[in-house]
mmCIF file of C-alpha atoms in Angstrom:
data_model
loop_
_atom_site.group_PDB
_atom_site.id
_atom_site.type_symbol
_atom_site.label_atom_id
_atom_site.label_comp_id
_atom_site.label_asym_id
_atom_site.label_seq_id
_atom_site.Cartn_x
_atom_site.Cartn_y
_atom_site.Cartn_z
ATOM 1 C CA MET A 1 -36.464 7.874 3.381
ATOM 2 C CA ALA A 2 -37.988 9.967 6.180
ATOM 3 C CA ASN A 3 -41.470 11.251 5.036
ATOM 4 C CA ALA A 4 -40.465 14.856 3.624
ATOM 5 C CA SER A 5 -44.552 15.856 4.942
ATOM 6 C CA GLN A 6 -44.206 14.498 8.728
ATOM 7 C CA SER A 7 -42.421 17.646 10.486
ATOM 8 C CA ALA A 8 -39.232 16.144 12.214
ATOM 9 C CA PRO A 9 -38.116 16.680 16.274
ATOM 10 C CA LYS A 10 -35.042 19.375 16.134
ATOM 11 C CA THR A 11 -32.363 17.400 17.629
ATOM 12 C CA ILE A 12 -28.513 17.231 16.199
ATOM 13 C CA PHE A 13 -28.885 13.930 14.157
ATOM 14 C CA THR A 14 -31.688 14.831 11.174
ATOM 15 C CA VAL A 15 -33.046 14.531 7.825
ATOM 16 C CA SER A 16 -30.486 15.313 5.427
ATOM 17 C CA SER A 17 -31.406 18.615 3.247
ATOM 18 C CA HIS A 18 -31.728 15.995 -0.145
ATOM 19 C CA ALA A 19 -34.472 14.259 1.658
ATOM 20 C CA GLN A 20 -36.360 17.284 2.026
ATOM 21 C CA ASP A 21 -35.935 17.698 -2.259
ATOM 22 C CA GLN A 22 -39.389 17.584 -3.031
ATOM 23 C CA ASP A 23 -42.170 19.314 -5.239
ATOM 24 C CA PRO A 24 -44.130 21.270 -2.258
ATOM 25 C CA GLU A 25 -47.243 20.733 -4.003
ATOM 26 C CA ARG A 26 -46.984 16.857 -5.571
ATOM 27 C CA THR A 27 -45.940 16.251 -1.992
ATOM 28 C CA GLN A 28 -49.592 17.664 -0.801
ATOM 29 C CA ALA A 29 -51.361 15.830 -3.817
ATOM 30 C CA SER A 30 -49.852 12.319 -2.651
ATOM 31 C CA ALA A 31 -50.664 12.836 0.960
ATOM 32 C CA SER A 32 -54.872 14.105 0.133
ATOM 33 C CA ALA A 33 -54.660 10.982 -2.537
ATOM 34 C CA VAL A 34 -53.325 8.718 0.539
ATOM 35 C CA PRO A 35 -55.769 7.603 2.899
ATOM 36 C CA ASP A 36 -53.700 8.122 6.912
ATOM 37 C CA ALA A 37 -52.585 4.555 8.098
ATOM 38 C CA PRO A 38 -54.446 3.427 10.445
ATOM 39 C CA ALA A 39 -52.023 3.339 13.945
ATOM 40 C CA GLY A 40 -50.768 0.284 15.176
ATOM 41 C CA ARG A 41 -48.057 -2.118 15.050
ATOM 42 C CA GLU A 42 -46.480 -0.753 11.533
ATOM 43 C CA SER A 43 -46.708 2.832 12.049
ATOM 44 C CA VAL A 44 -44.827 2.111 15.636
ATOM 45 C CA MET A 45 -42.054 0.175 13.596
ATOM 46 C CA ASP A 46 -41.618 2.695 11.316
ATOM 47 C CA LYS A 47 -41.050 4.924 13.914
ATOM 48 C CA ILE A 48 -39.213 3.558 15.908
ATOM 49 C CA GLY A 49 -37.123 2.665 13.070
ATOM 50 C CA ASN A 50 -36.832 6.121 12.077
ATOM 51 C CA TRP A 51 -36.019 7.358 15.479
ATOM 52 C CA ALA A 52 -32.018 9.327 15.074
ATOM 53 C CA PRO A 53 -29.981 6.728 17.858
ATOM 54 C CA PHE A 54 -31.829 3.152 16.271
ATOM 55 C CA LEU A 55 -30.033 4.693 12.986
ATOM 56 C CA LEU A 56 -27.317 5.323 14.420
ATOM 57 C CA ILE A 57 -26.986 2.099 15.029
ATOM 58 C CA ARG A 58 -27.332 0.268 12.192
ATOM 59 C CA SER A 59 -24.931 2.841 10.824
ATOM 60 C CA ALA A 60 -22.228 1.337 12.974
ATOM 61 C CA HIS A 61 -21.814 -1.867 11.695
ATOM 62 C CA PRO A 62 -23.280 -3.663 14.803
ATOM 63 C CA ARG A 63 -23.484 -7.189 13.544
ATOM 64 C CA GLN A 64 -19.551 -6.023 12.720
ATOM 65 C CA ALA A 65 -18.979 -4.954 15.635
ATOM 66 C CA VAL A 66 -20.733 -7.904 18.598
ATOM 67 C CA LEU A 67 -18.829 -9.737 16.993
ATOM 68 C CA THR A 68 -15.329 -8.015 16.930
ATOM 69 C CA ALA A 69 -16.098 -7.703 21.129
ATOM 70 C CA ILE A 70 -17.270 -10.534 21.723
ATOM 71 C CA GLY A 71 -14.062 -12.268 20.134
ATOM 72 C CA LEU A 72 -11.394 -10.823 21.878
ATOM 73 C CA ALA A 73 -13.597 -10.610 24.422
ATOM 74 C CA GLY A 74 -13.322 -14.201 24.048
ATOM 75 C CA ALA A 75 -9.799 -14.643 23.669
ATOM 76 C CA ALA A 76 -8.917 -12.250 26.581
ATOM 77 C CA VAL A 77 -10.400 -15.329 28.737
ATOM 78 C CA ILE A 78 -8.891 -17.181 27.799
ATOM 79 C CA ALA A 79 -4.899 -15.369 27.983
ATOM 80 C CA GLY A 80 -6.833 -15.762 31.703
ATOM 81 C CA LEU A 81 -7.433 -11.851 32.336
ATOM 82 C CA THR A 82 -10.448 -11.265 34.571
ATOM 83 C CA THR A 83 -13.637 -10.879 35.049
ATOM 84 C CA ARG A 84 -13.328 -6.681 34.792
ATOM 85 C CA GLU A 85 -10.487 -6.990 32.286
ATOM 86 C CA VAL A 86 -13.089 -9.444 30.106
ATOM 87 C CA ALA A 87 -15.113 -7.111 30.843
ATOM 88 C CA LEU A 88 -13.243 -3.446 29.923
ATOM 89 C CA ILE A 89 -12.004 -5.542 26.726
ATOM 90 C CA ALA A 90 -15.646 -5.369 25.428
ATOM 91 C CA VAL A 91 -16.643 -2.411 26.385
ATOM 92 C CA THR A 92 -13.704 -0.903 24.643
ATOM 93 C CA VAL A 93 -13.607 -3.444 21.150
ATOM 94 C CA LEU A 94 -17.138 -2.538 21.401
ATOM 95 C CA VAL A 95 -17.039 1.833 21.365
ATOM 96 C CA GLY A 96 -14.531 1.131 18.652
ATOM 97 C CA GLN A 97 -15.938 -0.772 15.873
ATOM 98 C CA ALA A 98 -18.690 1.652 16.284
ATOM 99 C CA VAL A 99 -15.761 4.441 15.714
ATOM 100 C CA LEU A 100 -15.028 1.915 13.017
ATOM 101 C CA GLY A 101 -18.621 1.954 11.669
ATOM 102 C CA TRP A 102 -19.334 5.016 11.296
ATOM 103 C CA HIS A 103 -16.663 5.467 9.888
ATOM 104 C CA ASN A 104 -17.072 3.373 7.219
ATOM 105 C CA ASP A 105 -20.353 4.731 6.343
ATOM 106 C CA LEU A 106 -19.694 8.451 6.595
ATOM 107 C CA VAL A 107 -17.096 7.952 3.589
ATOM 108 C CA ASP A 108 -19.148 5.495 1.575
ATOM 109 C CA GLN A 109 -21.853 7.790 1.573
ATOM 110 C CA ALA A 110 -21.933 9.014 -1.997
ATOM 111 C CA VAL A 111 -20.938 5.605 -3.098
ATOM 112 C CA ASP A 112 -23.707 4.032 -1.346
ATOM 113 C CA HIS A 113 -26.245 6.024 -2.136
ATOM 114 C CA ARG A 114 -25.721 5.642 -5.842
ATOM 115 C CA HIS A 115 -26.157 1.942 -5.668
ATOM 116 C CA GLU A 116 -28.910 2.851 -3.599
ATOM 117 C CA ARG A 117 -27.781 0.597 -1.302
ATOM 118 C CA ASP A 118 -30.313 -0.764 1.478
ATOM 119 C CA GLY A 119 -29.444 -0.270 5.481
ATOM 120 C CA LYS A 120 -27.196 2.908 5.311
ATOM 121 C CA PRO A 121 -29.383 5.467 7.415
ATOM 122 C CA ILE A 122 -26.800 8.480 5.564
ATOM 123 C CA SER A 123 -26.797 8.128 2.557
ATOM 124 C CA ASP A 124 -30.669 7.096 2.848
ATOM 125 C CA GLY A 125 -30.329 10.634 4.087
ATOM 126 C CA ARG A 126 -32.700 9.562 7.171
ATOM 127 C CA LEU A 127 -29.797 10.694 9.447
ATOM 128 C CA GLU A 128 -27.063 14.583 8.978
ATOM 129 C CA PRO A 129 -23.742 12.659 8.109
ATOM 130 C CA GLY A 130 -22.999 15.691 10.432
ATOM 131 C CA GLY A 131 -24.455 14.194 13.474
ATOM 132 C CA VAL A 132 -22.631 11.212 13.027
ATOM 133 C CA TRP A 133 -19.701 13.448 12.310
ATOM 134 C CA PHE A 134 -20.039 14.438 16.335
ATOM 135 C CA ALA A 135 -21.062 10.390 17.272
ATOM 136 C CA LEU A 136 -17.730 9.641 15.433
ATOM 137 C CA CYS A 137 -15.480 12.551 17.974
ATOM 138 C CA CYS A 138 -18.048 11.240 21.008
ATOM 139 C CA GLY A 139 -16.420 7.859 20.461
ATOM 140 C CA VAL A 140 -13.673 8.679 20.113
ATOM 141 C CA LEU A 141 -13.318 10.460 22.527
ATOM 142 C CA LEU A 142 -14.318 7.651 25.045
ATOM 143 C CA VAL A 143 -12.073 4.935 23.642
ATOM 144 C CA ILE A 144 -9.030 6.673 24.457
ATOM 145 C CA PRO A 145 -9.624 5.938 27.740
ATOM 146 C CA LEU A 146 -11.461 3.220 27.865
ATOM 147 C CA SER A 147 -8.679 1.681 25.822
ATOM 148 C CA VAL A 148 -5.437 2.906 28.102
ATOM 149 C CA THR A 149 -7.324 2.194 30.872
ATOM 150 C CA SER A 150 -6.406 -1.428 30.437
ATOM 151 C CA GLY A 151 -3.189 -0.140 29.999
ATOM 152 C CA THR A 152 0.044 2.395 28.962
ATOM 153 C CA VAL A 153 1.229 0.035 26.198
ATOM 154 C CA ALA A 154 -1.325 -2.013 25.567
ATOM 155 C CA GLY A 155 -4.472 0.775 25.113
ATOM 156 C CA LEU A 156 -1.595 1.671 21.327
ATOM 157 C CA PHE A 157 -1.840 -1.073 20.444
ATOM 158 C CA TYR A 158 -5.937 -0.536 20.393
ATOM 159 C CA LEU A 159 -5.883 2.327 19.574
ATOM 160 C CA GLY A 160 -3.385 1.966 17.086
ATOM 161 C CA SER A 161 -5.505 -0.775 15.687
ATOM 162 C CA LEU A 162 -8.278 2.024 15.379
ATOM 163 C CA VAL A 163 -6.371 3.704 13.512
ATOM 164 C CA LEU A 164 -5.481 1.751 10.631
ATOM 165 C CA GLY A 165 -8.568 0.307 10.013
ATOM 166 C CA MET A 166 -10.013 4.061 9.859
ATOM 167 C CA LEU A 167 -6.718 3.956 7.182
ATOM 168 C CA ALA A 168 -8.366 0.752 5.875
ATOM 169 C CA ASN A 169 -11.148 3.173 5.567
ATOM 170 C CA VAL A 170 -9.656 6.088 2.641
ATOM 171 C CA LEU A 171 -6.735 4.625 1.700
ATOM 172 C CA LEU A 172 -5.808 0.736 -0.492
ATOM 173 C CA ARG A 173 -9.031 -0.082 -0.804
ATOM 174 C CA ARG A 174 -9.461 -0.089 -4.583
ATOM 175 C CA GLY A 175 -6.394 -2.304 -5.136
ATOM 176 C CA LEU A 176 -4.996 -5.444 -5.490
ATOM 177 C CA LEU A 177 -2.862 -4.204 -1.766
ATOM 178 C CA SER A 178 -7.150 -3.462 0.352
ATOM 179 C CA TRP A 179 -6.446 -6.933 1.958
ATOM 180 C CA PHE A 180 -2.923 -5.196 3.493
ATOM 181 C CA LEU A 181 -3.998 -2.419 6.080
ATOM 182 C CA TRP A 182 -6.567 -5.158 7.695
ATOM 183 C CA ALA A 183 -3.409 -8.189 8.430
ATOM 184 C CA ALA A 184 -2.091 -5.117 9.985
ATOM 185 C CA ALA A 185 -5.055 -3.247 12.335
ATOM 186 C CA PHE A 186 -5.359 -7.008 13.112
ATOM 187 C CA ALA A 187 -1.882 -7.732 14.002
ATOM 188 C CA CYS A 188 -2.227 -5.411 16.808
ATOM 189 C CA TYR A 189 -4.854 -7.405 18.798
ATOM 190 C CA PRO A 190 -1.969 -10.056 20.647
ATOM 191 C CA GLY A 191 -0.587 -6.894 21.667
ATOM 192 C CA TYR A 192 -3.243 -5.433 22.887
ATOM 193 C CA LEU A 193 -4.396 -8.720 25.358
ATOM 194 C CA SER A 194 -0.796 -9.617 26.119
ATOM 195 C CA TYR A 195 -0.742 -6.037 27.982
ATOM 196 C CA ALA A 196 -4.364 -5.612 29.646
ATOM 197 C CA GLY A 197 -4.749 -5.255 32.728
ATOM 198 C CA TRP A 198 -6.457 -3.665 35.121
ATOM 199 C CA ALA A 199 -6.625 1.055 36.332
ATOM 200 C CA GLY A 200 -3.535 1.489 33.802
ATOM 201 C CA GLU A 201 -1.032 -0.402 35.351
ATOM 202 C CA PRO A 202 1.442 -2.435 33.543
ATOM 203 C CA ALA A 203 0.566 -5.699 32.829
ATOM 204 C CA GLY A 204 1.836 -9.216 30.600
ATOM 205 C CA GLY A 205 4.432 -8.587 27.977
ATOM 206 C CA PRO A 206 4.705 -9.151 24.470
ATOM 207 C CA PRO A 207 2.995 -11.805 22.457
ATOM 208 C CA HIS A 208 4.122 -15.031 20.444
ATOM 209 C CA TRP A 209 5.082 -14.043 17.043
ATOM 210 C CA ALA A 210 3.011 -16.914 15.557
ATOM 211 C CA MET A 211 0.222 -15.320 17.623
ATOM 212 C CA VAL A 212 0.440 -12.160 15.575
ATOM 213 C CA ALA A 213 0.989 -13.716 12.626
ATOM 214 C CA LEU A 214 -2.748 -16.167 12.346
ATOM 215 C CA ALA A 215 -4.539 -12.796 13.102
ATOM 216 C CA ALA A 216 -3.131 -11.145 10.527
ATOM 217 C CA ALA A 217 -4.673 -13.443 8.696
ATOM 218 C CA LEU A 218 -7.784 -12.904 10.025
ATOM 219 C CA GLY A 219 -7.821 -10.211 8.746
ATOM 220 C CA VAL A 220 -8.099 -11.000 6.007
ATOM 221 C CA GLY A 221 -10.408 -13.787 6.066
ATOM 222 C CA VAL A 222 -12.584 -11.367 7.509
ATOM 223 C CA HIS A 223 -11.460 -8.496 4.907
ATOM 224 C CA PHE A 224 -13.103 -11.218 2.345
ATOM 225 C CA LEU A 225 -16.008 -11.641 4.070
ATOM 226 C CA THR A 226 -16.907 -7.862 4.220
ATOM 227 C CA ALA A 227 -16.761 -7.293 1.242
ATOM 228 C CA LEU A 228 -18.528 -10.096 -0.355
ATOM 229 C CA TRP A 229 -21.744 -8.379 -0.350
ATOM 230 C CA GLY A 230 -20.392 -5.366 -1.969
ATOM 231 C CA LEU A 231 -18.334 -6.921 -4.562
ATOM 232 C CA VAL A 232 -21.536 -5.932 -7.740
ATOM 233 C CA ALA A 233 -21.478 -2.536 -6.129
ATOM 234 C CA ASP A 234 -17.400 -2.520 -6.698
ATOM 235 C CA ASN A 235 -16.800 -3.660 -9.910
ATOM 236 C CA GLU A 236 -19.576 -2.000 -11.704
ATOM 237 C CA ASP A 237 -17.493 0.873 -9.805
ATOM 238 C CA GLY A 238 -13.988 -0.095 -12.172
ATOM 239 C CA TRP A 239 -12.268 -1.150 -8.535
ATOM 240 C CA THR A 240 -10.082 -4.466 -8.809
ATOM 241 C CA TYR A 241 -8.675 -5.630 -5.317
ATOM 242 C CA LEU A 242 -8.005 -8.271 -4.083
ATOM 243 C CA PRO A 243 -11.506 -9.932 -3.279
ATOM 244 C CA LEU A 244 -13.150 -9.377 -6.391
ATOM 245 C CA LYS A 245 -10.564 -10.218 -7.835
ATOM 246 C CA ALA A 246 -11.475 -13.784 -6.396
ATOM 247 C CA GLY A 247 -14.857 -13.359 -6.639
ATOM 248 C CA LEU A 248 -15.121 -13.195 -10.099
ATOM 249 C CA LYS A 249 -13.123 -16.248 -10.611
ATOM 250 C CA LEU A 250 -14.665 -18.281 -8.652
ATOM 251 C CA GLY A 251 -17.783 -17.128 -7.996
ATOM 252 C CA ALA A 252 -19.686 -15.264 -4.745
ATOM 253 C CA GLY A 253 -21.320 -18.690 -3.098
ATOM 254 C CA LYS A 254 -17.147 -20.711 -4.084
ATOM 255 C CA LEU A 255 -15.662 -17.440 -2.211
ATOM 256 C CA LEU A 256 -17.564 -17.179 0.673
ATOM 257 C CA LEU A 257 -17.375 -21.320 1.477
ATOM 258 C CA VAL A 258 -14.104 -20.724 0.691
ATOM 259 C CA THR A 259 -13.100 -17.753 3.304
ATOM 260 C CA LEU A 260 -15.575 -20.030 6.116
ATOM 261 C CA VAL A 261 -13.131 -22.260 5.670
ATOM 262 C CA TYR A 262 -10.487 -19.980 5.868
ATOM 263 C CA ILE A 263 -11.537 -18.345 8.563
ATOM 264 C CA ALA A 264 -11.955 -21.797 10.172
ATOM 265 C CA ALA A 265 -9.064 -22.496 10.531
ATOM 266 C CA VAL A 266 -6.723 -19.447 11.146
ATOM 267 C CA ILE A 267 -8.739 -19.561 13.990
ATOM 268 C CA GLY A 268 -8.106 -23.209 14.970
ATOM 269 C CA GLY A 269 -4.549 -22.875 14.306
ATOM 270 C CA MET A 270 -4.931 -19.840 16.952
ATOM 271 C CA LEU A 271 -6.284 -21.712 19.894
ATOM 272 C CA TYR A 272 -3.011 -24.719 18.871
ATOM 273 C CA VAL A 273 -1.501 -21.749 19.946
ATOM 274 C CA ALA A 274 -2.515 -20.682 22.750
ATOM 275 C CA SER A 275 -3.221 -24.108 24.436
ATOM 276 C CA VAL A 276 1.016 -25.211 23.492
ATOM 277 C CA VAL A 277 2.522 -22.060 23.598
ATOM 278 C CA GLY A 278 0.120 -20.072 24.653
ATOM 279 C CA LEU A 279 -1.092 -15.984 23.958
ATOM 280 C CA ARG A 280 2.402 -14.544 24.972
ATOM 281 C CA GLY A 281 5.219 -17.567 24.506
#
């Protein structure tokens, strides 16, 4: 939470107004009672941690974004794409995943604030939602040309996955069909890689049906994995989605183990199919 006694620079990523809703007299008394912090490592780290670009990166779900970009870039390498095509895919996916992360935190800001979740700069007032919406729109304007640079058909597959991912942030997420949009979004990835080329030139062909099915199955596993960290809060809110039902029956520890084994098995199946029939079959 940004300190209300400090003056924030004029920037589009400003401290939210509710973070400054404090009694001025109490704030002044607190400031006079506490000695100034010595200039050192902690104060520098605090400044970096509350720097708007850094907060924007945290709100983009960076770990999931980087892992997804690495995963699809690795799949592109296995599929035999050129170095520049692989690099383009990595950058495109990284931007697209940032857009999904910002959208998720914007949609969940009220829930995140109610449960006081860590690492959520929007809900704790350190980032103004309007600034994040601006970044999200810029990301969309960037990811569209990046996507179609791999080819029109390939670009449509990836943009379709983003639309499905954003829909997953707002639809079906509380019920037993929460996995469906995740599966549909991941099922678009083989098509994106299969048709990917360079400079918008048509390339490739339709992906093998087995690869599409396995990608959809992987999406279900990733849904379970990402849901694990919020099961307690979601149970308090009365959600009934499939990962929560499984967590209540197995326990979070066993569910994590089962999910990791499941994801490993699906990835193993994808590698086997890629080695036998290839991405396009």
